[in-house]
Coordinates of C-alpha atoms and ligand atoms in Angstrom, one line a residue:
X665 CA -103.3 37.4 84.0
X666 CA -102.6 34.6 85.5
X667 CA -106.4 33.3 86.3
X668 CA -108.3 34.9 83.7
X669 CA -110.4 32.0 82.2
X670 CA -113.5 31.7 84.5
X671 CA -113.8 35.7 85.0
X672 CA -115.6 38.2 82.9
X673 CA -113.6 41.3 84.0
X674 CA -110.4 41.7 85.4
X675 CA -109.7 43.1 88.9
X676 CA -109.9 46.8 89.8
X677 CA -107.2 48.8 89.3
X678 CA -106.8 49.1 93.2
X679 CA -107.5 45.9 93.5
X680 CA -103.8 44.5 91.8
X681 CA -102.3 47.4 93.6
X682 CA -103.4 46.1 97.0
X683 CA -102.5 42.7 96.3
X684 CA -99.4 42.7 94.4
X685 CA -96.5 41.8 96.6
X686 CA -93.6 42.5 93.8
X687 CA -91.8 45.1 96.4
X688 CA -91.4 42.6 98.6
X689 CA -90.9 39.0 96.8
X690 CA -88.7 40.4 94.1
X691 CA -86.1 39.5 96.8
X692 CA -86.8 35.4 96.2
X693 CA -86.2 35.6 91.8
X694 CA -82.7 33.9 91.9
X695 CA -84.6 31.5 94.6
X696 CA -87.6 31.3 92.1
X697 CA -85.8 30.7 89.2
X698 CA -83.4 27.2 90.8
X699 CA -87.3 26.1 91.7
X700 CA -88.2 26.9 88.3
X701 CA -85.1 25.0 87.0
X702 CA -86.2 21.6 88.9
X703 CA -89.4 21.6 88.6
X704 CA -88.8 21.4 84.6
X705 CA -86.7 18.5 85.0
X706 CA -89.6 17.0 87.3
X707 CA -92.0 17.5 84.1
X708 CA -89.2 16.3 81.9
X709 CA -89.1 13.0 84.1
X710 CA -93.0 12.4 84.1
X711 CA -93.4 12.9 80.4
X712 CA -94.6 16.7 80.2
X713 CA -91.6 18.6 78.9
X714 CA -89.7 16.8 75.7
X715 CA -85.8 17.1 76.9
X716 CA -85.8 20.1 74.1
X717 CA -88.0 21.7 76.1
X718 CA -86.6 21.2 79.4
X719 CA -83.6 22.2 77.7
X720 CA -84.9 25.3 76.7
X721 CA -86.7 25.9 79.7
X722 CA -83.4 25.7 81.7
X723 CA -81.5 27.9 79.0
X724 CA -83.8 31.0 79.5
X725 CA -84.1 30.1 83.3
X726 CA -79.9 31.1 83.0
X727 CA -80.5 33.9 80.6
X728 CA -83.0 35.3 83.4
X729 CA -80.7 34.9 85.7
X730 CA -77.8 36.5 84.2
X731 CA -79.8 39.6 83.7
X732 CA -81.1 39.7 87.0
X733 CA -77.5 39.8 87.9
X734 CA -76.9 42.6 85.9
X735 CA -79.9 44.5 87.4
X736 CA -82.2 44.3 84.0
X737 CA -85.3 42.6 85.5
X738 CA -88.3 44.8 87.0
X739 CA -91.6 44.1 87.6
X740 CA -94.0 44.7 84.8
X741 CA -97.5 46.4 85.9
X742 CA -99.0 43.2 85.4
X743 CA -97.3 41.0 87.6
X744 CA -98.8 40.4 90.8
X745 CA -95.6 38.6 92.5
X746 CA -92.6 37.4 91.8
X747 CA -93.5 34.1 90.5
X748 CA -96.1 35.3 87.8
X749 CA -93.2 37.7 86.8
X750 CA -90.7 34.4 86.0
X751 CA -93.2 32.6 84.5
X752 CA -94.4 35.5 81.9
X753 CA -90.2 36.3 81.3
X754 CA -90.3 32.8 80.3
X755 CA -93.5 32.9 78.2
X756 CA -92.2 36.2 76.7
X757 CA -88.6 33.9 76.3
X758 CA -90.1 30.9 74.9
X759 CA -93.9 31.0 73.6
X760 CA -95.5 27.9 73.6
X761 CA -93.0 26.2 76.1
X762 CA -92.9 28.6 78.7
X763 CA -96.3 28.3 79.3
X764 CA -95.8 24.6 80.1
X765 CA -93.9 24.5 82.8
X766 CA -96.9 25.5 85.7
X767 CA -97.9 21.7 85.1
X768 CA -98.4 20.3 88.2
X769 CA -97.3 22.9 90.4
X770 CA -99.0 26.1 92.2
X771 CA -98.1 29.4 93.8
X772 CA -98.8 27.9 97.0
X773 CA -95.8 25.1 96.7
X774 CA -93.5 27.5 94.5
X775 CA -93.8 30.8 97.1
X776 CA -93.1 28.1 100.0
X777 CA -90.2 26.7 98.2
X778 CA -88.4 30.2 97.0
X779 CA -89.0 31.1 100.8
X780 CA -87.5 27.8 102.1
X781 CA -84.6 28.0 99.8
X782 CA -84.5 32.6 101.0
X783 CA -84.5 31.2 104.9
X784 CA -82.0 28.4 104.5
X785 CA -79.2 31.5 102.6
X786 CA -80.2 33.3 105.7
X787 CA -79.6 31.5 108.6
X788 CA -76.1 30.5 107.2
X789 CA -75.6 34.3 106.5
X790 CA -76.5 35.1 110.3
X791 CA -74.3 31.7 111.6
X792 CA -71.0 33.2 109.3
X793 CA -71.5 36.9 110.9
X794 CA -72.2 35.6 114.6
X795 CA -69.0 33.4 113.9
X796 CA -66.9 36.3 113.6
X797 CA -68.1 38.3 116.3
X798 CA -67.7 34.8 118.8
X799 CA -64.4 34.7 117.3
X800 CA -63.8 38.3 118.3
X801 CA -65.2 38.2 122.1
X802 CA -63.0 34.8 121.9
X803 CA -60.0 36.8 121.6
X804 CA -61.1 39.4 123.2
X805 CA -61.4 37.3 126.3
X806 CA -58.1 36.0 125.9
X807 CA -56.3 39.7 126.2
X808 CA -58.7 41.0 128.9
X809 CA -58.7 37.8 131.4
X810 CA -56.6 40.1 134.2
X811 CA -58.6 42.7 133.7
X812 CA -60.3 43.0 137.0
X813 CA -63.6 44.8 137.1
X814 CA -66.7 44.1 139.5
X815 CA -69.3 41.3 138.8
X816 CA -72.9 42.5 139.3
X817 CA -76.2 41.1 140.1
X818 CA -79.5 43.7 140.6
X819 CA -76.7 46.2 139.0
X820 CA -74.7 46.2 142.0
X821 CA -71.2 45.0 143.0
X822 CA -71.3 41.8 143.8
X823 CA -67.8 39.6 143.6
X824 CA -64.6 40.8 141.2
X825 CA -64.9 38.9 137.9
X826 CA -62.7 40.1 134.6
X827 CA -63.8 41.6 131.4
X828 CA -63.3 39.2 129.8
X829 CA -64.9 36.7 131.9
X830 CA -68.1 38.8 131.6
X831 CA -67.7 39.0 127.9
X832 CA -67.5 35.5 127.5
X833 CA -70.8 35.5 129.1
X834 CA -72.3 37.2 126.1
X835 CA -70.1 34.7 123.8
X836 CA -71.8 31.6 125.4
X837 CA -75.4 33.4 125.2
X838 CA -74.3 34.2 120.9
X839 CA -72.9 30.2 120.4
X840 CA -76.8 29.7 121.2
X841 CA -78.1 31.9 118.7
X842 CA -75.9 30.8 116.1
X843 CA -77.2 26.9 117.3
X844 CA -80.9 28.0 116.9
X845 CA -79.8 29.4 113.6
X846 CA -79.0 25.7 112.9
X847 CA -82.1 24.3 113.5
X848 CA -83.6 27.5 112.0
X849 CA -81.5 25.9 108.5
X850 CA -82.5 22.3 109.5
X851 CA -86.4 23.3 109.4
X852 CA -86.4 24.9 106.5
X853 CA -84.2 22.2 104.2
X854 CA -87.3 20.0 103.6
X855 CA -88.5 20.3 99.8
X856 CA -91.9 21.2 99.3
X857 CA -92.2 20.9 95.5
X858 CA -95.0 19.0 94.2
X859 CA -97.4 19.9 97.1
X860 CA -99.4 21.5 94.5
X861 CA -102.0 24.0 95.9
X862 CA -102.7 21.7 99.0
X863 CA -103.0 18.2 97.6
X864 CA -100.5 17.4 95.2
X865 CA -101.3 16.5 91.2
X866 CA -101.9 13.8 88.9
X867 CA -99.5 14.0 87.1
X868 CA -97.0 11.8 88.3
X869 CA -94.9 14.3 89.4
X870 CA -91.8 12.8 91.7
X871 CA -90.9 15.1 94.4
X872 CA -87.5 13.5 95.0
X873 CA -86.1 15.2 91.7
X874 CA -87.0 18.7 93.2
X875 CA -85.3 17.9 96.7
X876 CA -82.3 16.3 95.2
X877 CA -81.5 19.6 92.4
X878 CA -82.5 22.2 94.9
X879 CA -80.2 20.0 98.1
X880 CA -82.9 19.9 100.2
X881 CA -82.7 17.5 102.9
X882 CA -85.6 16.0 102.6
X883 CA -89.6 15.9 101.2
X884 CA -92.5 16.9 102.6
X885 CA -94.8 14.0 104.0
X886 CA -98.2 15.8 103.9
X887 CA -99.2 18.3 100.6
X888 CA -101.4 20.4 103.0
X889 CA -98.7 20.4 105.2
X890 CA -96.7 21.6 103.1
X891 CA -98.4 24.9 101.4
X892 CA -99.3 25.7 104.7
X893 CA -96.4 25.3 107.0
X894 CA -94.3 28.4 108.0
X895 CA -92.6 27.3 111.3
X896 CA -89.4 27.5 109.4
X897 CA -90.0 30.9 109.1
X898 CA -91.0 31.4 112.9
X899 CA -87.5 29.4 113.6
X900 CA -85.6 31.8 111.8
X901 CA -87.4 35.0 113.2
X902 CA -86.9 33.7 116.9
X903 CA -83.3 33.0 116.3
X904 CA -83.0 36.2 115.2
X905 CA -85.2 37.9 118.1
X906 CA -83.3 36.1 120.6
X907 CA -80.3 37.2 118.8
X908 CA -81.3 40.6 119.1
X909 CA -82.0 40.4 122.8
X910 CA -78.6 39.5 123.4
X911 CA -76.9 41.9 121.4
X912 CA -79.7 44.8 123.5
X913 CA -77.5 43.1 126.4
X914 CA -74.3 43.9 125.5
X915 CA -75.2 47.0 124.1
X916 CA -76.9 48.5 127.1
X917 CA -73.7 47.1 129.1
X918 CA -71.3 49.4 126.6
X919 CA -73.7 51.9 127.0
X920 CA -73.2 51.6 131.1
X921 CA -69.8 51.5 130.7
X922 CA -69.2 54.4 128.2
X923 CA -71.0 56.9 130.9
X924 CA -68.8 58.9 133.3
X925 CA -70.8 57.3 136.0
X926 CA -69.4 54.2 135.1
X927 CA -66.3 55.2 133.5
X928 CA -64.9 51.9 132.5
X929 CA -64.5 52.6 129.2
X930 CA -63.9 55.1 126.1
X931 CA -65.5 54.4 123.0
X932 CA -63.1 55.2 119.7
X933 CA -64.1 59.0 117.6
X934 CA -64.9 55.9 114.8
X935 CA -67.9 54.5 116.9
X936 CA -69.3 57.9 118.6
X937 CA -71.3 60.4 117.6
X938 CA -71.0 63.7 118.8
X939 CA -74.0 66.2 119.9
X940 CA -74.9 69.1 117.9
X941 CA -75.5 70.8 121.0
X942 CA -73.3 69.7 123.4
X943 CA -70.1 70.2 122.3
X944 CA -68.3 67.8 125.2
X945 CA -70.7 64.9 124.3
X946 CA -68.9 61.3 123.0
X947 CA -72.8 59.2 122.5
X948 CA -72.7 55.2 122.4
X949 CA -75.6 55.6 119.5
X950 CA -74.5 52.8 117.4
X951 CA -74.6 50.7 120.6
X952 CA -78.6 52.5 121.9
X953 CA -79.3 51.5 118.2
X954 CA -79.2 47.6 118.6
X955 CA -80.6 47.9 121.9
X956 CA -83.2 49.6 120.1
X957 CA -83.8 47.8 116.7
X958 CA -84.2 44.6 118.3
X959 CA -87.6 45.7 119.7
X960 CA -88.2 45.7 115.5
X961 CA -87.0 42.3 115.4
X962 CA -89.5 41.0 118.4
X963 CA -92.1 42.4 116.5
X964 CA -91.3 40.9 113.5
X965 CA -91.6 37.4 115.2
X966 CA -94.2 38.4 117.1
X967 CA -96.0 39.3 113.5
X968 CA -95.3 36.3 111.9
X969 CA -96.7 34.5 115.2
X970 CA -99.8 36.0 115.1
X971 CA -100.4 36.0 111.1
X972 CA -100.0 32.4 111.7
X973 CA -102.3 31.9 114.6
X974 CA -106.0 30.5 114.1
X975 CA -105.0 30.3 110.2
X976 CA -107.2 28.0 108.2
X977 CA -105.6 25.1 106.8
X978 CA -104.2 25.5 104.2
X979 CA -102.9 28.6 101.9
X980 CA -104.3 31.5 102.5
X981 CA -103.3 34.8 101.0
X982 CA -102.4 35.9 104.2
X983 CA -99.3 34.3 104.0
X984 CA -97.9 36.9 101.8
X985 CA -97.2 38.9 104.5
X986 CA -94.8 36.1 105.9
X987 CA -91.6 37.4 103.7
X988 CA -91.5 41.1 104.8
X989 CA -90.8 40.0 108.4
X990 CA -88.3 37.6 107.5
X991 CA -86.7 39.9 105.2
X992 CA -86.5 42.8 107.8
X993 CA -85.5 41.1 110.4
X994 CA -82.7 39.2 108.6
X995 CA -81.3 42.6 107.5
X996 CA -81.3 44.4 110.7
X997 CA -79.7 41.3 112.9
X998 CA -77.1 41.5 110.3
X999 CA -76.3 44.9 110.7
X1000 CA -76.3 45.0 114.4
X1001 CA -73.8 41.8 114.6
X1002 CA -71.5 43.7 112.3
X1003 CA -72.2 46.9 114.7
X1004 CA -71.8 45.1 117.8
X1005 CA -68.1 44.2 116.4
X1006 CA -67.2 47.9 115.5
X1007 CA -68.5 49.1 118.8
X1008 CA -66.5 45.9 120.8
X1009 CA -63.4 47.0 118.8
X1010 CA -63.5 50.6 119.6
X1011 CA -63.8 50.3 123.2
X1012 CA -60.9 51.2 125.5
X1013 CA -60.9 50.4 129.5
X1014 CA -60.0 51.9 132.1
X1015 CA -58.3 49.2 133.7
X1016 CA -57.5 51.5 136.6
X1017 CA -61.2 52.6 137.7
X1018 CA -62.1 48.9 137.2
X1019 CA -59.9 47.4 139.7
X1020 CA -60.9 50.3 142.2
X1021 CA -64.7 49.5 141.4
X1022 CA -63.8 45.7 142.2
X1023 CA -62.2 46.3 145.5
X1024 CA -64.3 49.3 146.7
X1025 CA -68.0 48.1 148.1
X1026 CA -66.4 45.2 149.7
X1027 CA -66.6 43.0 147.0
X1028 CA -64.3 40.4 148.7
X1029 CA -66.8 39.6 151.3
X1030 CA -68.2 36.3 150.1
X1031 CA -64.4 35.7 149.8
X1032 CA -63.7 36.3 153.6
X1033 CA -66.4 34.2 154.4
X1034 CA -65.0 31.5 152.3
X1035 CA -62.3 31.4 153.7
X1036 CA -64.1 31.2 157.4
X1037 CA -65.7 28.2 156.3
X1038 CA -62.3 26.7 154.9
X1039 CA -61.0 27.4 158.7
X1040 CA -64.5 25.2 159.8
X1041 CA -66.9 28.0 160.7
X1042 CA -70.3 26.8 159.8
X1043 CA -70.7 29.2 156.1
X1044 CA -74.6 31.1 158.2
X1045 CA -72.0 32.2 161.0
X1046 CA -69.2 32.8 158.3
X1047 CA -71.9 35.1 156.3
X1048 CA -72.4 37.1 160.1
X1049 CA -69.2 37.5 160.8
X1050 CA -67.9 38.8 157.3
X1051 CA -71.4 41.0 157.6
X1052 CA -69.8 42.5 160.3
X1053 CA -66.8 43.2 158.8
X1054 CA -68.2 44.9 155.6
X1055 CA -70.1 47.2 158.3
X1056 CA -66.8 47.7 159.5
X1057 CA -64.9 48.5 156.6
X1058 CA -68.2 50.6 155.1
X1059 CA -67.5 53.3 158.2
X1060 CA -63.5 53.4 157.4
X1061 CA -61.8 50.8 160.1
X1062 CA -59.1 48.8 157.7
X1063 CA -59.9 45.1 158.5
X1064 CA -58.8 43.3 155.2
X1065 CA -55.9 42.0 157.2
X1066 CA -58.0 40.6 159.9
X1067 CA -60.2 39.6 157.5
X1068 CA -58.5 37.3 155.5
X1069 CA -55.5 36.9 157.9
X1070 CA -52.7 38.4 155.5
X1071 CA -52.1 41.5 154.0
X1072 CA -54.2 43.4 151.5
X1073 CA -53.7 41.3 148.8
X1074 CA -53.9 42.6 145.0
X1075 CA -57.6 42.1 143.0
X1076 CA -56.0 40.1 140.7
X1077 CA -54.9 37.9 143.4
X1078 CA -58.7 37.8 144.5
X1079 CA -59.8 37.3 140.6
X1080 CA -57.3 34.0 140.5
X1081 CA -58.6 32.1 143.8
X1082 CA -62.2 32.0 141.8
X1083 CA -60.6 29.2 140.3
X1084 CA -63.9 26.9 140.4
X1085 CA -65.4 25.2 137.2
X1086 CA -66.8 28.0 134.6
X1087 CA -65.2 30.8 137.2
X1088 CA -63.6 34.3 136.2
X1089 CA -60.0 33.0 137.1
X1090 CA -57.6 34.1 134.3
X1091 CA -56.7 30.2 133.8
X1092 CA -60.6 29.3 134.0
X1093 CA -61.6 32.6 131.7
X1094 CA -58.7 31.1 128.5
X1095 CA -60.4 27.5 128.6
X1096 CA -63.9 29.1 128.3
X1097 CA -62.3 31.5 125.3
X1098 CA -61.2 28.0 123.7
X1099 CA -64.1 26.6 124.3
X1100 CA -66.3 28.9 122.6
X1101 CA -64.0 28.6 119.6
X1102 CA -64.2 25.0 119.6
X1103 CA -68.4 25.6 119.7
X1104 CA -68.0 28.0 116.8
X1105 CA -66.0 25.6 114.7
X1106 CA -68.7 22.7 115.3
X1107 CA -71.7 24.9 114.3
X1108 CA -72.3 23.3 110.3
X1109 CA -74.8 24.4 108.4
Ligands
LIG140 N1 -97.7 36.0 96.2 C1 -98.2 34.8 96.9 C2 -97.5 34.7 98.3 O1 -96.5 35.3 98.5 C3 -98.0 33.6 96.2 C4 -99.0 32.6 96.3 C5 -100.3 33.0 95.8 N2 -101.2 32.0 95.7 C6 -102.5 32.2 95.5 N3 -103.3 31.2 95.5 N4 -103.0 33.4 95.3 O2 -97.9 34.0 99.2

């Protein structure tokens, strides 16, 4: 028991059950123990731990490790989190010394640290798997920048774009993800060590030693601040929520295409299910599951949110339900990034049915009037007159010649005049490819 001395009885059985949190927060040992680690050479600076003991307190921190490692550590009955677990491993360890090394430092700094040090592994874990998949669309772009296909807007044709030009879109919209996962990095990397509860110690603690052995960036300015501060956390949860809504993009798109209605594409026997009814049925359902799990992945932001909101200043025990969010979350935009580039590389188009889609519905119209303005007609009259013409075309007369004053021309031909900054034209759409790379490569963190 961590608390014992100013009780008479210890808590009700259901009372530790309720409160423990060792399902959860096992997750943050390794992080526990490098917190452990500095803050014994923090105590070994201000005159608390001889160097044998630091010594020996770093020793066992290893020895704990290793077996972690191997899978030997549980939770004991009597641990109520992760961090009264370390420190009784290193009581049970050590005697006498282990039970030196809470100088100075409190649950309420330690939990915030182990979770600073958990967020900043995650967000480079989510930048490294939204790298590949940018990297994937990249190329992706590259070989699919003359395949024609119709542009939408309100889910109908609008003007012929390529796939690839439309799945740069979702690249561009994943570079940002992968950025906010940067800052998400950049606002946890402050060291909050030596916060104490919520106003420090007096024992001379320097909270530069912590920040420089665990590589944090920098130290907190205010102790209270510090226990109490979870934005980090809220920056990694919406990076991974917008991450999410993205991904539900794409996904539904594949889901679109995949239909018969559609019929752009064929997803690979490796990325469909079957039905156990229906035997003709090929199912997107790896693609309607990360449309799906990201409503999880709101929620979990939208959880932490309102955990946080109208919290007293400064820990309350509240905040142990910070982590579970976090930890979901991380898992399941992980998993749907690494779906998202099983399902991309299983799909197979039907370049065919594309172009037709493209050039049926008079997608060239905005084209035709275009081109009426390039002649000098005013672009309102130019709109009328290539109005007309659709109405035309819509009840069977052929007037693509008239229309843009030489023969049918191919929908490729129509995909390279949209040659304009950012435009679908195959040129235009292998700049954008590179440039995405060149984003990717610049990310850090
Ligand atoms: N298990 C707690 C958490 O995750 C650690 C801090 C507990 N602090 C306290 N004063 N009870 O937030």
């Amino acid at each position: 028991m961590l608390w014992g001395g100013r009780f008479e009885r210890g808590p009700h059985p259901d009372m530790v059950a309720f409160t423990r949190s060792t399902d959860v927060d096992l997750a943050l040992l390794p992080h526990d123990i490098a917190a452990t680690k500095a803050h014994a050479l923090a105590l070994l600076d201000a005159g608390l731990l001889s160097a044998d003991e630091q010594k020996s307190i770093d020793g066992a921190c290893d020895d704990l490790l290793a077996r972690w490692e191997r899978g030997e550590l549980v939770p004991s009955s009597i641990d109520e989190d992760v961090h009264s677990m370390v420190e009784r491993l290193l009581t049970e360890a050590l005697g006498e010394t282990g039970k030196r090394i809470h100088a100075g430092r409190s649950r309420n700094d330690l939990v915030a640290t182990d979770f600073r040090l958990w967020c900043r592994d995650a967000s480079a874990a989510a930048i490294d798997e939204l790298r590949r998949l940018i990297e994937d669309i990249a190329s992706f772009a590259d070989g699919q920048a003359e395949t024609v296909m119709p542009g939408y807007t309100h889910l109908q044709r609008a003007q012929p774009v390529s796939m690839g030009f439309h799945m740069l879109a979702h690249g561009f919209s994943l570079l940002r993800d992968a950025q906010r996962f940067v800052n998400a990095h950049r606002s946890a990397n402050v060291s909050v060590l030596g916060a104490g509860a919520m106003a420090g110690n007096t024992l001379g603690i320097d909270p530069e030693i912590a920040r420089d052995e665990l590589g944090f960036s920098s130290v907190f300015d205010n102790a209270m601040d510090a226990v109490s501060d979870r934005d980090f956390a809220a920056d990694l949860l919406y990076a991974c929520s917008t991450t999410a809504v993205h991904l539900s993009r794409l996904a539904e798109e594949i889901v679109l295409w995949t239909s018969s209605e559609f019929g752009f594409a064929r997803l690979g026997d490796d990325w469909s299910t079957g039905s156990s009814m229906m035997p003709q049925k090929r199912n997107p359902d790896a693609a309607e599951l990360i449309r799906g799990r990201s409503a999880a992945t709101i929620g979990d932001l939208t959880g932490l949110l309102v955990l946080l909101k109208g919290l007293p200043l400064a820990y309350d025990r509240d905040l142990q339900e910070d982590k579970g969010f976090a930890f979901g979350a991380l898992a399941r935009t992980l998993e749907s990034i690494r779906a998202t580039r099983g399902v991309l590389g299983a799909l197979r188009f039907d370049k065919d049915r594309m172009a037709e889609a493209a050039g049926a519905s008079a997608t060239w119209a905005t084209d035709v009037a275009e081109e009426m303005v390039r002649r000098g007609t005013p672009f309102r009259e130019a709109h009328e007159r290539a109005g007309q013409l659709v109405r035309r075309y819509e009840s069977g007369e052929d007037i693509v010649e008239e229309a843009f004053g030489f023969p049918e021309s191919s929908q490729l031909d129509a995909l390279k005049r949209r040659s304009s900054w950012g435009g679908p034209a195959p040129e235009r759409v292998r700049e954008q490819a590179a440039s995405l790379r060149k984003g990717t490569a610049s990310l850090g963190a």
